[in-house]
Coordinates of C-alpha atoms in Angstrom, one line a residue:
X3 CA 2.5 -3.9 12.6
X4 CA -0.5 -5.1 11.4
X5 CA -0.4 -7.2 8.1
X6 CA -2.1 -4.7 6.5
X7 CA 0.4 -2.6 7.1
X8 CA 3.5 -2.0 4.4
X9 CA 6.7 -3.5 5.9
X10 CA 9.8 -2.3 4.4
X11 CA 12.8 -4.4 5.1
X12 CA 16.4 -3.4 3.8
X13 CA 17.6 -6.8 2.6
X14 CA 21.0 -4.8 1.3
X15 CA 21.5 -1.2 1.0
X16 CA 20.2 -1.1 -2.6
X17 CA 17.2 -3.2 -2.3
X18 CA 14.0 -2.9 -0.4
X19 CA 12.1 -6.1 0.5
X20 CA 8.3 -4.6 0.8
X21 CA 5.9 -7.4 2.6
X22 CA 1.8 -7.4 2.4
X23 CA 1.2 -10.4 5.0
X24 CA -0.1 -12.6 2.2
X25 CA 2.7 -15.2 1.3
X26 CA 1.8 -16.0 -2.9
X27 CA 1.3 -12.4 -2.9
X28 CA 4.7 -11.2 -1.4
X29 CA 6.2 -14.5 -3.3
X30 CA 6.0 -12.9 -6.4
X31 CA 6.7 -9.5 -5.4
X32 CA 9.9 -11.1 -4.3
X33 CA 10.8 -12.8 -7.7
X34 CA 10.4 -9.3 -9.5
X35 CA 12.8 -7.7 -6.9
X36 CA 15.2 -10.5 -7.7
X37 CA 14.6 -10.6 -11.0
X38 CA 15.8 -6.7 -11.5
X39 CA 18.7 -7.4 -9.1
X40 CA 20.0 -9.4 -11.6
X41 CA 20.4 -7.0 -14.1
X42 CA 22.7 -5.6 -11.8
X43 CA 25.5 -7.7 -12.4
X44 CA 24.9 -9.3 -16.3
X45 CA 27.8 -11.1 -17.7
X46 CA 26.3 -12.8 -20.8
X47 CA 28.4 -15.6 -19.9
X48 CA 27.9 -19.4 -19.8
X49 CA 24.5 -19.9 -17.5
X50 CA 24.5 -16.4 -17.0
X51 CA 22.0 -13.4 -19.4
X52 CA 23.3 -10.6 -20.9
X53 CA 21.5 -7.6 -19.7
X54 CA 19.1 -7.8 -22.7
X55 CA 18.3 -11.3 -22.0
X56 CA 17.5 -10.6 -17.9
X57 CA 15.2 -7.6 -18.7
X58 CA 13.3 -9.5 -21.5
X59 CA 13.0 -12.2 -18.7
X60 CA 11.7 -9.3 -15.5
X61 CA 9.2 -7.7 -18.2
X62 CA 7.9 -11.4 -19.3
X63 CA 7.4 -12.4 -15.7
X64 CA 6.0 -8.8 -14.9
X65 CA 3.8 -8.6 -17.8
X66 CA 2.4 -12.3 -16.1
X67 CA 2.2 -10.7 -12.6
X68 CA -0.1 -8.0 -13.5
X69 CA -2.3 -10.1 -15.5
X70 CA -2.6 -12.2 -12.7
X71 CA -3.3 -9.4 -10.4
X72 CA -5.7 -7.7 -12.6
X73 CA -7.6 -11.9 -12.7
X74 CA -7.7 -11.6 -8.8
X75 CA -9.1 -7.7 -9.2
X76 CA -11.6 -8.5 -11.2
X77 CA -12.8 -11.9 -9.9
X78 CA -13.1 -10.1 -6.4
X79 CA -15.3 -7.3 -8.0
X80 CA -12.4 -4.9 -6.7
X81 CA -14.0 -1.7 -6.9
X82 CA -10.8 0.3 -7.8
X83 CA -9.6 -1.8 -10.6
X84 CA -9.4 0.5 -13.4
X85 CA -7.1 2.8 -11.1
X86 CA -4.7 -0.3 -10.9
X87 CA -4.9 -1.2 -14.2
X88 CA -4.5 2.2 -15.5
X89 CA -1.3 2.1 -13.1
X90 CA -0.1 -1.4 -15.3
X91 CA -0.4 -0.1 -18.7
X92 CA 1.5 3.2 -17.5
X93 CA 4.6 1.0 -16.3
X94 CA 4.0 -0.9 -19.9
X95 CA 4.1 2.0 -21.3
X96 CA 7.3 3.3 -19.7
X97 CA 9.0 0.1 -20.5
X98 CA 8.6 0.3 -24.3
X99 CA 9.8 3.4 -24.5
X100 CA 12.7 2.7 -22.4
X101 CA 13.5 -0.2 -24.1
X102 CA 13.5 2.1 -27.4
X103 CA 15.9 4.8 -25.9
X104 CA 18.1 1.8 -24.7
X105 CA 18.6 0.2 -27.8
X106 CA 19.6 3.8 -29.4
X107 CA 21.9 4.7 -26.6
X108 CA 19.9 7.5 -24.9
X109 CA 19.5 5.4 -22.0
X110 CA 22.2 4.4 -19.7
X111 CA 21.2 0.3 -19.1
X112 CA 23.0 1.1 -15.1
X113 CA 20.0 3.6 -14.5
X114 CA 17.0 1.1 -14.9
X115 CA 17.5 -1.3 -11.7
X116 CA 17.3 1.1 -9.5
X117 CA 14.3 3.1 -11.1
X118 CA 12.6 -0.4 -11.4
X119 CA 13.0 -1.3 -8.1
X120 CA 12.2 2.3 -7.0
X121 CA 8.8 1.9 -9.2
X122 CA 7.4 -1.2 -8.2
X123 CA 8.2 -0.4 -4.5
X124 CA 6.1 3.0 -5.1
X125 CA 3.7 0.1 -7.0
X126 CA 3.0 -1.9 -3.8
X127 CA 2.6 0.5 -1.3
X128 CA 0.5 2.8 -3.5
X129 CA -2.2 0.2 -5.3
X130 CA -1.2 -3.2 -4.1
X131 CA -1.5 -3.0 -0.5
X132 CA -4.4 -0.6 -1.2
X133 CA -6.2 -3.8 -2.7
X134 CA -5.1 -6.5 -0.3
X135 CA -6.5 -3.9 2.5
X136 CA -9.7 -3.8 0.5
X137 CA -9.8 -7.8 0.5
X138 CA -9.4 -8.2 4.3
X139 CA -12.3 -5.9 4.7
X140 CA -14.6 -7.1 1.3
X141 CA -13.7 -11.0 2.8
X142 CA -13.8 -10.9 6.5
X143 CA -14.7 -14.0 7.1
X144 CA -12.5 -15.7 4.0
X145 CA -9.5 -13.7 4.5
X146 CA -7.3 -12.7 1.9
X147 CA -5.3 -16.6 1.0
X148 CA -8.6 -18.3 1.3
X149 CA -10.4 -15.3 -1.0
X150 CA -8.4 -15.3 -3.8
X151 CA -7.7 -19.1 -4.1
X152 CA -11.4 -19.4 -4.6
X153 CA -10.5 -17.9 -7.8
X154 CA -8.7 -21.3 -9.0

């Protein structure tokens, strides 16, 4: 398979791992999947977060990831930045509504990990890999990693 293609590898029957072929991007996405997995078995005991704590960590890291990704898109003058950012904002709105509904007892927390994993997988497939493919075409001599690392 080409590096720009999406490869879905089953880490377990319940959680896909999606790879782009760009190590630092894949590492960030894998951390999101690990944080989602942490929602599946919170205990609230010493050293283990409660569901709300685990969700807060996931939301904080995902927000940071979105901001960094948006900065990279702006830096590289990605022409589809607005649409990609709109999908991030849609997710942020969904999260705020979900938290309110969960706090009110109208959403089963057990449904959140699967939904979150499905959303992030679709976002990777429909938005992030499009961005990576564009970088490869827009910066063919620099390569993805070098083009993105010039930001820093």
